[in-house]
Amino acid sequence: MEEIYKILKDLRPEFDFTESEDFVEDGFLDSFDIISLVSTIEEKFNVKIDGLDVVPENFCSADAIIALIRKSGGTI
Amino acid sequence: MRTTVLSYLEESAEKYPQKTAFFDEKNGITFSELKDQAVRLAWHIKEEISGRRNPVLIYLPKDISSIVAFMGTLYSGNFYTPTDIRFPAEKVISVMDALKPTTVLVNNQTKEKFLKFAADRNVTLINIDEVDPKEHPESKELIDAILDVDPVYVFFTSGSTGVPKGVIINNHNVIDYIDWAVSALPISDKTIMGSQSPFYFDISTQDIYATLKTGATLGIIPPKYFAFPARAMQFIKERHINFLYWVPSAFVNVANFDILSSIALDEVELIMFGGEVMPVKQLNYWKRHLPNLKTIANVYGPTEATVNCTYYIVDRAFNDNETLPLGKACENTGLLVLDDDGNCIDPSQIGVQGELCVYGSSLSAGYWDDTEKTDEKYVINPLCKHYREKMYLTGDLVYYNERGELVFAGRKDFQIKHSGYRIELGEIEAAAMGNQAITNVCASYDSEKKQIVLFYQGDVSEEAIRDYLLDVIPKYMVPTVYHQLQRFPYNDNGKIDRKKLKEDYILKD
């Protein structure tokens, strides 16, 4: 969990992700951020994220991102 | 005689009254409904403000409400400047400072947001949701009053001093462009376009007015879907969209996530891109995955020459490492390639670079409230010796290839294209210098990695600069890479040595 928040903080330092209920609805992540985030996750957790899994539900919270990493075969 | 782009809407409302002209995520509007709503809004605007050719700022979401607002503004004899409700307040205010709009159009959804930062502005605020429905509003009188030199819109591009530049586009400019577009491209009443471009960017000029002219349909893809390309592709599939004119980065994004292997777009027949260089690797991906693709168009042009001035219909295969040419001039557009001494480079001089210059009916009247900048960029055509003909200096370097096609070689100055937006690095520098802690700054562009790089001097963290910049400029302009320097390199003229910075930090890795 901490690891995910760290990645997010590096991406958009101006936001407090721990306070957000929904990163997407709160406008914390735009198209450029999603691209960077996916490539960071792929590199860090050695997984390949399916493009079809790049949907708001999988990026709305740290829990959702962790679930996505596990679903894609990564360990966290 | 066609003197206004509104005649497209008048004709289509007559010919296709019940056909859907525009749709967004939630709603659709037919040609006749659009005309009725726009004319009602126009009469309402005329009750609120007097005179003609007033600048009207549109503060509405990217959906059908904006289209009604644009048309209503034009019917009222005025012209529009769209903005983005997601922009930081400072950006909207800087556009307002430059444009000095007499009127701002909002709706129930955006009114409060606008008033939060602009309540003290001396403008007439019109809520388009409060327009009185009138029976059969009359449009003839409104149309008859319009001349083809009346502006349709003023679009702002970023300026080097930090002050945005407004490009004035008239009715005859748009008519000239649309006449070319509908003859060169397969657009008909069967076409369903998928709009990606923001309405303040001039790809939308073709989206909107080619739709009105041909009786086609424009689907406004919700901007939020482009962060999640699978959603955008689903929208295209479900809504039977068959024509895509986007900035390259939107196409690239879909290709990089390999969405088309899972979501097949069987109905897409044309893809078209402009605003920046389309990488062939991702173009080839799209070609492989669209079974019914018939036309690929690469277009190029500055806002000052109305959307596009060159086009290339892809007629051969390209390897991933090749680049697409710009092609040739759009019909009724004059192009010159001039070297530093003002000599004309002709197609037989293969590979010789010069600045691309444009003349013809597509040329805008110049910059809003800035005669100095207008005179600098709109000069007299040096080859027209016996009378004055205006010509626009694009600042883009091009050359002819062995096929006689024009090829893009880069920007003459420091203006860059990033994610489809035209950005003056100077504007980013001006914004960064606004931070008290920063003493020296230089913005650069890593065209390889597509990153804006900021070099700075001053006791301040990267995060703090980012935070600061996000409040004053749009996010697409905020640098992603930062280098804190003890001192800057200077060249002989005493200017920051940009070339050296680029070599030392950007090109070396």
Coordinates of C-alpha atoms in Angstrom, one line a residue:
Chain A
M1 CA 0.0 0.0 0.0
E2 CA 2.8 2.4 1.0
E3 CA 4.6 1.6 -2.2
I4 CA 1.6 2.6 -4.3
Y5 CA 1.1 5.9 -2.5
K6 CA 4.8 6.6 -3.0
I7 CA 4.5 6.0 -6.8
L8 CA 1.4 8.3 -6.9
K9 CA 3.1 11.0 -4.9
D10 CA 6.0 10.9 -7.2
L11 CA 3.6 11.3 -10.1
R12 CA 1.5 14.1 -8.8
P13 CA 3.2 15.5 -5.7
E14 CA 0.6 18.3 -5.4
F15 CA -2.1 15.9 -4.3
D16 CA -2.7 14.0 -1.1
F17 CA -3.8 10.6 -2.4
T18 CA -4.3 9.2 1.1
E19 CA -7.2 11.6 1.5
S20 CA -9.0 10.8 -1.7
E21 CA -11.9 8.3 -2.0
D22 CA -11.7 8.2 -5.8
F23 CA -8.5 9.4 -7.6
V24 CA -10.3 9.5 -11.0
E25 CA -13.4 11.4 -9.8
D26 CA -11.3 13.8 -7.9
G27 CA -9.4 14.6 -11.1
F28 CA -6.0 13.5 -9.6
L29 CA -5.1 11.4 -12.7
D30 CA -5.3 12.5 -16.3
S31 CA -4.4 10.7 -19.5
F32 CA -0.7 11.5 -19.2
D33 CA -0.6 10.3 -15.6
I34 CA -2.3 7.0 -16.5
I35 CA 0.3 6.3 -19.1
S36 CA 3.2 7.0 -16.7
L37 CA 1.5 5.1 -13.9
V38 CA 0.9 2.0 -16.1
S39 CA 4.5 2.0 -17.3
T40 CA 5.9 2.5 -13.7
I41 CA 3.8 -0.3 -12.4
E42 CA 4.8 -2.6 -15.2
E43 CA 8.4 -1.9 -14.6
K44 CA 8.3 -2.1 -10.8
F45 CA 6.2 -5.2 -10.5
N46 CA 7.3 -6.9 -13.6
V47 CA 3.8 -7.3 -15.0
K48 CA 2.1 -6.5 -18.3
I49 CA -1.2 -4.5 -17.8
D50 CA -3.8 -5.4 -20.4
G51 CA -5.1 -2.3 -22.1
L52 CA -8.6 -3.4 -21.4
D53 CA -7.9 -3.2 -17.7
V54 CA -7.0 0.5 -18.1
V55 CA -10.4 1.6 -16.8
P56 CA -11.4 4.0 -14.1
E57 CA -12.4 1.2 -11.7
N58 CA -8.9 -0.1 -11.6
F59 CA -7.2 3.2 -10.8
C60 CA -9.7 4.9 -8.5
S61 CA -7.9 3.8 -5.2
A62 CA -4.7 2.3 -4.0
D63 CA -6.6 -0.9 -3.2
A64 CA -7.9 -1.0 -6.8
I65 CA -4.4 -0.6 -8.1
I66 CA -3.1 -3.4 -5.9
A67 CA -5.9 -5.7 -7.1
L68 CA -5.0 -4.8 -10.7
I69 CA -1.3 -5.7 -10.1
R70 CA -2.3 -9.0 -8.6
K71 CA -4.7 -9.7 -11.4
S72 CA -1.9 -9.0 -13.9
G73 CA 0.3 -11.6 -12.1
G74 CA 2.3 -9.4 -9.9
T75 CA 3.1 -9.8 -6.2
I76 CA 2.5 -7.0 -3.8
Chain B
M1 CA -23.9 33.9 -52.0
R2 CA -22.4 32.3 -49.0
T3 CA -21.3 34.9 -46.5
T4 CA -21.6 33.0 -43.2
V5 CA -20.9 29.5 -41.9
L6 CA -24.4 29.6 -40.5
S7 CA -25.8 29.0 -44.0
Y8 CA -24.4 25.4 -43.6
L9 CA -26.7 25.0 -40.6
E10 CA -29.6 26.7 -42.4
E11 CA -29.3 24.3 -45.3
S12 CA -28.9 21.2 -43.3
A13 CA -31.8 22.1 -41.0
E14 CA -33.9 22.3 -44.2
K15 CA -32.5 19.1 -45.8
Y16 CA -32.1 16.9 -42.8
P17 CA -34.3 18.4 -40.1
Q18 CA -34.7 15.2 -38.0
K19 CA -31.2 13.9 -38.4
T20 CA -28.9 13.9 -35.4
A21 CA -26.3 16.6 -36.0
F22 CA -24.3 16.3 -32.7
F23 CA -24.4 13.9 -29.8
D24 CA -22.4 13.6 -26.6
E25 CA -22.4 11.0 -23.8
K26 CA -25.9 11.8 -22.7
N27 CA -27.8 13.8 -25.4
G28 CA -28.3 14.3 -29.1
I29 CA -29.5 17.2 -31.1
T30 CA -31.0 17.3 -34.6
F31 CA -30.1 20.0 -37.2
S32 CA -33.5 21.7 -36.8
E33 CA -33.3 21.6 -33.0
L34 CA -29.9 23.1 -33.1
K35 CA -31.0 25.9 -35.4
D36 CA -34.0 26.7 -33.2
Q37 CA -32.1 26.7 -30.0
A38 CA -29.3 28.7 -31.5
V39 CA -31.6 31.3 -32.9
R40 CA -33.5 31.6 -29.6
L41 CA -30.2 32.1 -27.8
A42 CA -29.1 34.7 -30.4
W43 CA -32.2 36.8 -29.8
H44 CA -31.6 36.5 -26.1
I45 CA -28.0 37.7 -26.5
K46 CA -29.2 40.6 -28.6
E47 CA -31.5 41.7 -25.8
E48 CA -28.6 41.6 -23.3
I49 CA -25.8 43.2 -25.3
S50 CA -25.8 45.8 -28.1
G51 CA -23.8 46.1 -31.2
R52 CA -22.1 43.4 -33.3
R53 CA -18.7 41.7 -33.5
N54 CA -18.5 41.5 -29.7
P55 CA -16.1 38.9 -28.2
V56 CA -18.1 36.2 -26.3
L57 CA -16.3 33.9 -24.0
I58 CA -17.8 30.4 -23.8
Y59 CA -17.4 28.8 -20.4
L60 CA -19.2 25.5 -20.9
P61 CA -18.3 21.8 -20.8
K62 CA -17.3 20.0 -24.0
D63 CA -20.7 18.8 -25.0
I64 CA -23.8 19.9 -27.0
S65 CA -24.3 23.0 -24.9
S66 CA -21.1 24.4 -26.4
I67 CA -22.3 23.9 -29.9
V68 CA -25.5 25.7 -29.2
A69 CA -23.6 28.5 -27.6
F70 CA -21.2 28.8 -30.7
M71 CA -24.1 29.0 -33.1
G72 CA -26.2 31.3 -31.0
T73 CA -23.2 33.6 -30.7
L74 CA -22.8 33.7 -34.4
Y75 CA -26.5 34.3 -35.1
S76 CA -26.3 37.2 -32.8
G77 CA -23.7 38.8 -35.0
N78 CA -20.9 38.2 -32.5
F79 CA -18.0 35.7 -32.3
Y80 CA -16.8 33.2 -29.8
T81 CA -13.8 32.1 -27.8
P82 CA -14.1 28.7 -26.1
T83 CA -12.3 28.0 -23.0
D84 CA -11.9 24.8 -20.9
I85 CA -13.7 24.5 -17.6
R86 CA -10.9 22.3 -16.4
F87 CA -8.3 25.1 -16.8
P88 CA -6.9 26.7 -13.7
A89 CA -8.7 30.0 -13.0
E90 CA -5.5 32.0 -13.8
K91 CA -5.5 30.6 -17.4
V92 CA -9.1 31.7 -18.0
I93 CA -8.4 35.1 -16.5
S94 CA -5.4 35.6 -18.7
V95 CA -7.5 34.8 -21.8
M96 CA -10.2 37.3 -20.4
D97 CA -7.5 39.9 -19.9
A98 CA -6.4 39.5 -23.5
L99 CA -9.8 39.1 -25.1
K100 CA -11.8 41.6 -22.9
P101 CA -15.1 39.7 -23.6
T102 CA -18.3 41.8 -23.3
T103 CA -20.2 38.6 -22.6
V104 CA -19.7 35.2 -21.1
L105 CA -22.0 32.3 -21.7
V106 CA -22.4 29.8 -18.9
N107 CA -25.0 27.2 -17.9
N108 CA -26.4 25.9 -14.7
Q109 CA -23.4 23.6 -14.3
T110 CA -20.7 26.1 -14.8
K111 CA -22.1 29.4 -13.6
E112 CA -21.0 29.1 -9.9
K113 CA -17.5 27.9 -10.9
F114 CA -17.1 30.9 -13.1
L115 CA -18.3 33.4 -10.5
K116 CA -15.9 32.0 -8.0
F117 CA -12.9 33.6 -9.8
A118 CA -14.5 36.2 -12.0
A119 CA -17.4 37.7 -10.0
D120 CA -15.7 41.1 -10.1
R121 CA -15.4 41.1 -13.9
N122 CA -17.4 43.7 -15.8
V123 CA -19.1 41.2 -18.2
T124 CA -22.7 40.4 -19.1
L125 CA -23.2 36.8 -17.9
I126 CA -25.7 34.8 -19.8
N127 CA -26.9 31.5 -18.5
I128 CA -28.0 29.6 -21.6
D129 CA -30.2 27.3 -19.5
E130 CA -32.4 30.3 -18.8
V131 CA -33.2 31.3 -22.4
D132 CA -36.9 31.8 -22.9
P133 CA -38.3 29.3 -25.4
K134 CA -39.9 31.4 -28.2
E135 CA -42.2 30.1 -30.9
H136 CA -40.5 29.8 -34.3
P137 CA -37.7 32.3 -33.9
E138 CA -36.8 34.2 -37.1
S139 CA -33.3 33.8 -38.4
K140 CA -33.3 35.5 -41.8
E141 CA -32.8 39.0 -40.4
L142 CA -29.9 37.7 -38.3
I143 CA -28.2 36.0 -41.2
D144 CA -28.6 38.9 -43.6
A145 CA -26.7 41.2 -41.3
I146 CA -23.5 39.0 -41.4
L147 CA -20.6 39.8 -43.7
D148 CA -18.0 37.2 -44.6
V149 CA -15.3 39.3 -43.0
D150 CA -17.1 39.1 -39.6
P151 CA -15.1 36.9 -37.2
V152 CA -16.4 33.4 -36.3
Y153 CA -13.9 32.8 -33.4
V154 CA -10.8 34.0 -31.8
F155 CA -8.5 31.1 -30.6
F156 CA -5.7 31.8 -28.2
T157 CA -2.3 30.2 -28.6
S158 CA 0.4 30.7 -26.0
G159 CA 2.7 33.8 -26.5
S160 CA 6.4 34.1 -25.8
T161 CA 5.9 36.9 -23.2
G162 CA 3.4 34.8 -21.3
V163 CA 0.5 36.8 -22.8
P164 CA -1.7 34.6 -25.0
K165 CA -2.1 35.5 -28.7
G166 CA -5.6 35.5 -30.1
V167 CA -6.0 34.5 -33.8
I168 CA -9.0 36.0 -35.5
I169 CA -10.8 33.7 -37.9
N170 CA -13.5 35.1 -40.2
N171 CA -16.4 33.5 -42.0
H172 CA -14.6 33.5 -45.3
N173 CA -11.6 31.8 -43.7
V174 CA -13.7 28.9 -42.4
I175 CA -15.7 28.7 -45.7
D176 CA -12.5 28.5 -47.7
Y177 CA -11.2 25.7 -45.4
I178 CA -14.4 23.7 -45.3
D179 CA -14.8 23.9 -49.1
W180 CA -11.4 22.2 -49.4
A181 CA -12.1 19.6 -46.6
V182 CA -15.3 18.3 -48.0
S183 CA -13.9 18.0 -51.5
A184 CA -10.6 16.4 -50.5
L185 CA -12.0 14.1 -47.9
P186 CA -14.8 11.5 -48.1
I187 CA -17.3 13.3 -45.9
S188 CA -21.0 12.8 -46.5
D189 CA -24.3 12.5 -44.6
K190 CA -23.3 8.9 -43.8
T191 CA -20.2 10.1 -41.9
I192 CA -20.2 9.9 -38.1
M193 CA -17.1 11.8 -36.8
G194 CA -15.7 11.2 -33.4
S195 CA -14.5 14.5 -31.8
Q196 CA -11.4 14.3 -29.7
S197 CA -10.0 17.8 -30.0
P198 CA -11.0 20.5 -27.4
F199 CA -13.2 23.2 -28.9
Y200 CA -10.5 25.8 -28.4
F201 CA -8.2 23.9 -30.8
D202 CA -8.9 24.2 -34.5
I203 CA -9.3 20.6 -35.4
S204 CA -12.8 21.3 -34.0
T205 CA -13.4 23.8 -36.8
Q206 CA -13.5 20.9 -39.3
D207 CA -15.4 18.7 -36.8
I208 CA -18.2 21.2 -36.4
Y209 CA -18.4 22.9 -39.8
A210 CA -17.9 19.9 -42.0
T211 CA -20.7 18.3 -40.1
L212 CA -23.0 21.2 -40.7
K213 CA -22.1 21.5 -44.3
T214 CA -22.6 17.9 -45.3
G215 CA -25.3 16.8 -43.0
A216 CA -22.9 14.4 -41.2
T217 CA -23.0 13.7 -37.5
L218 CA -20.4 14.6 -34.9
G219 CA -20.1 12.4 -31.8
I220 CA -18.4 14.3 -29.0
I221 CA -16.3 11.7 -27.2
P222 CA -16.3 12.6 -23.5
P223 CA -12.8 14.1 -22.8
K224 CA -12.4 11.9 -19.6
Y225 CA -12.5 8.8 -21.8
F226 CA -9.1 9.6 -23.4
A227 CA -7.4 8.8 -20.1
F228 CA -8.8 5.3 -20.4
P229 CA -8.6 4.6 -24.1
A230 CA -10.6 1.4 -23.9
R231 CA -13.6 3.5 -22.9
A232 CA -13.1 5.8 -25.9
M233 CA -12.9 2.8 -28.2
Q234 CA -16.1 1.3 -26.8
F235 CA -17.8 4.7 -27.3
I236 CA -16.7 4.7 -30.9
K237 CA -17.9 1.2 -31.5
E238 CA -21.3 1.6 -29.8
R239 CA -22.0 4.9 -31.5
H240 CA -20.9 3.6 -35.0
I241 CA -18.3 6.4 -35.4
N242 CA -16.5 5.9 -38.7
F243 CA -14.3 9.0 -39.1
L244 CA -11.5 10.0 -36.6
Y245 CA -9.6 13.3 -36.9
W246 CA -7.4 13.6 -33.8
V247 CA -4.1 14.7 -32.6
P248 CA -1.4 12.0 -33.0
S249 CA -1.0 11.5 -29.2
A250 CA -4.6 10.3 -28.9
F251 CA -3.9 7.6 -31.6
V252 CA -0.6 6.7 -30.0
N253 CA -2.1 6.2 -26.7
V254 CA -4.6 3.6 -28.0
A255 CA -1.8 1.8 -29.9
N256 CA 0.5 1.7 -26.9
F257 CA -2.2 0.1 -24.8
D258 CA -3.0 -2.3 -27.7
I259 CA -6.7 -1.7 -27.3
L260 CA -7.6 -2.5 -30.8
S261 CA -6.7 -6.2 -30.5
S262 CA -9.6 -6.6 -28.1
I263 CA -12.0 -3.9 -29.3
A264 CA -12.4 -4.2 -33.1
L265 CA -13.5 -1.0 -34.8
D266 CA -15.0 -2.4 -37.9
E267 CA -16.8 0.7 -39.0
V268 CA -13.9 3.2 -39.0
E269 CA -13.1 4.2 -42.6
L270 CA -10.9 7.2 -42.2
I271 CA -8.3 8.4 -39.8
M272 CA -6.7 11.8 -40.0
F273 CA -4.2 13.5 -37.8
G274 CA -2.5 16.9 -37.4
G275 CA -1.1 19.3 -34.9
E276 CA 2.1 17.3 -34.3
V277 CA 4.1 14.6 -36.0
M278 CA 2.4 11.3 -36.2
P279 CA 4.8 8.4 -35.5
V280 CA 4.6 5.8 -38.2
K281 CA 5.0 2.9 -35.8
Q282 CA 1.7 3.6 -34.2
L283 CA 0.1 4.5 -37.5
N284 CA 1.0 1.1 -38.8
Y285 CA -0.6 -0.4 -35.7
W286 CA -3.9 1.4 -36.6
K287 CA -3.6 0.3 -40.2
R288 CA -3.2 -3.3 -39.2
H289 CA -6.2 -3.2 -36.8
L290 CA -8.8 -1.4 -38.9
P291 CA -10.3 -3.9 -41.4
N292 CA -12.3 -1.2 -43.3
L293 CA -9.9 1.6 -43.3
K294 CA -10.0 3.4 -46.7
T295 CA -8.3 6.7 -46.1
I296 CA -5.4 8.0 -44.0
A297 CA -4.8 11.7 -44.1
N298 CA -1.8 13.6 -42.6
V299 CA -2.6 17.3 -42.3
Y300 CA -0.6 20.3 -41.2
G301 CA -1.2 24.0 -40.7
P302 CA -1.0 26.9 -38.3
T303 CA -4.1 28.3 -36.7
E304 CA -3.3 31.6 -38.5
A305 CA -4.0 29.9 -41.8
T306 CA -7.2 28.3 -40.6
V307 CA -6.8 24.6 -39.6
N308 CA -4.6 23.2 -42.3
C309 CA -2.6 24.4 -45.3
T310 CA -1.0 21.1 -46.5
Y311 CA -2.3 17.5 -46.7
Y312 CA -1.0 14.1 -47.6
I313 CA -3.3 11.2 -48.3
V314 CA -1.2 8.2 -47.4
D315 CA -0.7 6.3 -50.7
R316 CA 2.2 4.0 -49.9
A317 CA 3.7 1.9 -47.1
F318 CA 6.0 3.4 -44.5
N319 CA 8.5 1.6 -42.3
D320 CA 8.3 2.3 -38.5
N321 CA 11.4 4.5 -38.6
E322 CA 10.3 6.6 -41.6
T323 CA 8.4 9.9 -41.3
L324 CA 5.2 10.9 -43.2
P325 CA 5.5 13.9 -45.5
L326 CA 3.3 17.0 -45.1
G327 CA 2.4 16.5 -48.8
K328 CA 1.1 19.4 -50.8
A329 CA -0.9 22.6 -50.5
C330 CA -4.7 22.4 -49.8
E331 CA -6.7 23.7 -52.7
N332 CA -6.8 27.5 -53.0
T333 CA -3.8 27.8 -50.6
G334 CA -0.5 29.4 -51.7
L335 CA 2.7 28.1 -50.2
L336 CA 6.3 29.4 -50.5
V337 CA 9.4 28.0 -49.0
L338 CA 11.9 30.8 -48.4
D339 CA 15.5 30.6 -47.4
D340 CA 17.2 33.0 -44.9
D341 CA 17.8 35.5 -47.7
G342 CA 14.2 35.4 -48.8
N343 CA 14.8 33.4 -51.9
C344 CA 12.2 30.9 -53.0
I345 CA 13.2 27.2 -52.8
D346 CA 11.5 25.2 -55.5
P347 CA 10.7 21.4 -55.6
S348 CA 13.8 20.7 -57.7
Q349 CA 16.0 21.7 -54.8
I350 CA 15.5 18.4 -53.0
G351 CA 16.4 18.5 -49.3
V352 CA 17.0 22.3 -49.1
Q353 CA 15.4 23.7 -45.9
G354 CA 13.5 26.9 -45.7
E355 CA 10.6 28.5 -43.8
L356 CA 7.1 27.7 -45.0
C357 CA 5.0 30.7 -45.8
V358 CA 1.3 30.8 -46.5
Y359 CA -0.9 33.1 -48.5
G360 CA -4.5 33.0 -49.7
S361 CA -8.1 33.2 -48.5
S362 CA -7.4 31.0 -45.5
L363 CA -5.1 33.6 -44.0
S364 CA -6.6 35.1 -40.8
A365 CA -6.9 38.8 -40.3
G366 CA -4.1 38.7 -37.6
Y367 CA -3.9 38.8 -33.9
W368 CA -6.4 40.3 -31.5
D369 CA -5.3 43.6 -30.0
D370 CA -1.7 43.1 -31.2
T371 CA -0.8 45.0 -34.4
E372 CA 2.9 44.7 -33.5
K373 CA 2.8 40.9 -33.5
T374 CA 0.5 40.9 -36.5
D375 CA 3.0 43.0 -38.5
E376 CA 5.8 40.7 -37.5
K377 CA 4.2 37.5 -38.6
Y378 CA 2.0 38.7 -41.5
V379 CA 4.3 40.2 -44.0
I380 CA 4.1 41.3 -47.6
N381 CA 4.6 38.4 -50.1
P382 CA 8.1 39.2 -51.5
L383 CA 7.3 37.6 -54.8
C384 CA 4.2 39.8 -55.4
K385 CA 6.0 43.0 -56.5
H386 CA 3.2 45.3 -57.8
Y387 CA 0.7 45.3 -55.0
R388 CA 0.4 44.3 -51.4
E389 CA -0.4 40.7 -50.7
K390 CA -0.3 39.4 -47.1
M391 CA 1.7 36.3 -46.3
Y392 CA 2.0 34.4 -43.0
L393 CA 5.4 33.2 -41.8
T394 CA 4.8 29.9 -40.1
G395 CA 8.2 29.6 -38.4
D396 CA 8.2 26.0 -39.5
L397 CA 11.1 24.6 -41.5
V398 CA 10.4 22.3 -44.4
Y399 CA 12.0 20.8 -47.5
Y400 CA 11.0 19.0 -50.6
N401 CA 11.7 15.3 -51.0
E402 CA 12.4 13.6 -54.3
R403 CA 8.7 13.1 -54.9
G404 CA 8.0 16.8 -54.7
E405 CA 6.3 16.4 -51.3
L406 CA 6.9 18.9 -48.5
V407 CA 8.5 17.4 -45.4
F408 CA 8.5 18.9 -41.9
A409 CA 12.0 19.7 -40.5
G410 CA 11.3 21.5 -37.2
R411 CA 10.5 24.8 -35.5
K412 CA 12.4 27.9 -36.4
D413 CA 12.2 29.3 -32.9
F414 CA 11.6 27.9 -29.5
Q415 CA 7.9 27.2 -30.0
I416 CA 7.2 23.5 -29.4
K417 CA 4.4 21.1 -30.1
H418 CA 3.7 19.0 -27.1
S419 CA 0.7 16.6 -26.9
G420 CA -0.9 18.5 -29.8
Y421 CA -0.7 21.8 -28.0
R422 CA 1.4 24.7 -29.3
I423 CA 3.5 26.0 -26.5
E424 CA 6.1 28.8 -26.3
L425 CA 8.8 27.7 -24.0
G426 CA 9.1 31.3 -23.1
E427 CA 5.6 31.2 -21.5
I428 CA 6.7 28.4 -19.2
E429 CA 9.8 30.3 -18.3
A430 CA 7.8 33.5 -17.7
A431 CA 5.4 31.5 -15.4
A432 CA 8.3 29.8 -13.5
M433 CA 10.1 33.2 -13.0
G434 CA 6.9 34.3 -11.2
N435 CA 8.0 32.1 -8.3
Q436 CA 10.0 34.3 -5.9
A437 CA 12.6 31.6 -5.1
I438 CA 13.6 31.1 -8.7
T439 CA 16.4 33.3 -10.0
N440 CA 17.0 31.9 -13.4
V441 CA 15.2 29.6 -15.6
C442 CA 15.3 27.9 -19.0
A443 CA 12.7 25.6 -20.5
S444 CA 13.7 23.1 -23.1
Y445 CA 12.1 20.2 -24.9
D446 CA 13.2 16.6 -25.1
S447 CA 11.6 15.7 -28.5
E448 CA 12.8 12.2 -28.2
K449 CA 11.0 11.5 -24.8
K450 CA 8.4 14.1 -25.4
Q451 CA 9.1 15.8 -22.1
I452 CA 9.3 19.5 -21.2
V453 CA 12.5 20.1 -19.2
L454 CA 13.0 22.9 -16.8
F455 CA 16.5 24.2 -15.8
Y456 CA 16.5 26.5 -12.9
Q457 CA 18.6 28.3 -10.3
G458 CA 17.2 29.0 -6.8
D459 CA 16.6 27.4 -3.4
V460 CA 13.4 25.6 -4.1
S461 CA 12.3 22.0 -4.5
E462 CA 11.1 20.4 -7.7
E463 CA 7.7 19.7 -6.0
A464 CA 7.3 23.3 -5.0
I465 CA 7.9 24.5 -8.5
R466 CA 5.4 22.0 -9.9
D467 CA 2.8 23.0 -7.3
Y468 CA 3.4 26.6 -8.2
L469 CA 3.2 26.1 -11.9
L470 CA 0.0 24.0 -11.8
D471 CA -1.8 27.1 -10.4
V472 CA -0.7 29.4 -13.1
I473 CA -0.5 27.4 -16.4
P474 CA -2.4 24.4 -17.7
K475 CA -1.0 21.0 -16.8
Y476 CA 0.1 20.2 -20.3
M477 CA 2.6 23.0 -20.1
V478 CA 4.0 22.0 -16.7
P479 CA 7.6 20.5 -17.1
T480 CA 8.0 16.9 -16.1
V481 CA 11.8 16.9 -15.7
Y482 CA 13.7 19.4 -13.5
H483 CA 17.4 20.2 -13.2
Q484 CA 18.6 22.5 -10.4
L485 CA 21.8 24.2 -11.6
Q486 CA 24.4 26.1 -9.6
R487 CA 25.0 28.3 -12.7
F488 CA 23.8 28.6 -16.2
P489 CA 26.0 28.4 -19.3
Y490 CA 26.0 31.5 -21.4
N491 CA 26.9 32.1 -25.0
D492 CA 28.8 35.0 -26.5
N493 CA 25.8 37.2 -26.7
G494 CA 25.3 36.9 -23.0
K495 CA 22.2 34.7 -23.5
I496 CA 21.6 31.4 -21.8
D497 CA 23.3 28.8 -23.9
R498 CA 20.2 26.7 -24.7
K499 CA 22.1 24.5 -27.1
K500 CA 24.7 23.6 -24.5
L501 CA 22.0 22.8 -21.8
K502 CA 20.3 20.6 -24.3
E503 CA 23.5 18.8 -25.2
D504 CA 24.7 18.3 -21.6
Y505 CA 21.4 17.2 -20.1
I506 CA 19.0 16.1 -22.8
L507 CA 20.9 14.6 -25.7
K508 CA 23.6 12.8 -23.6
D509 CA 21.4 10.0 -22.3

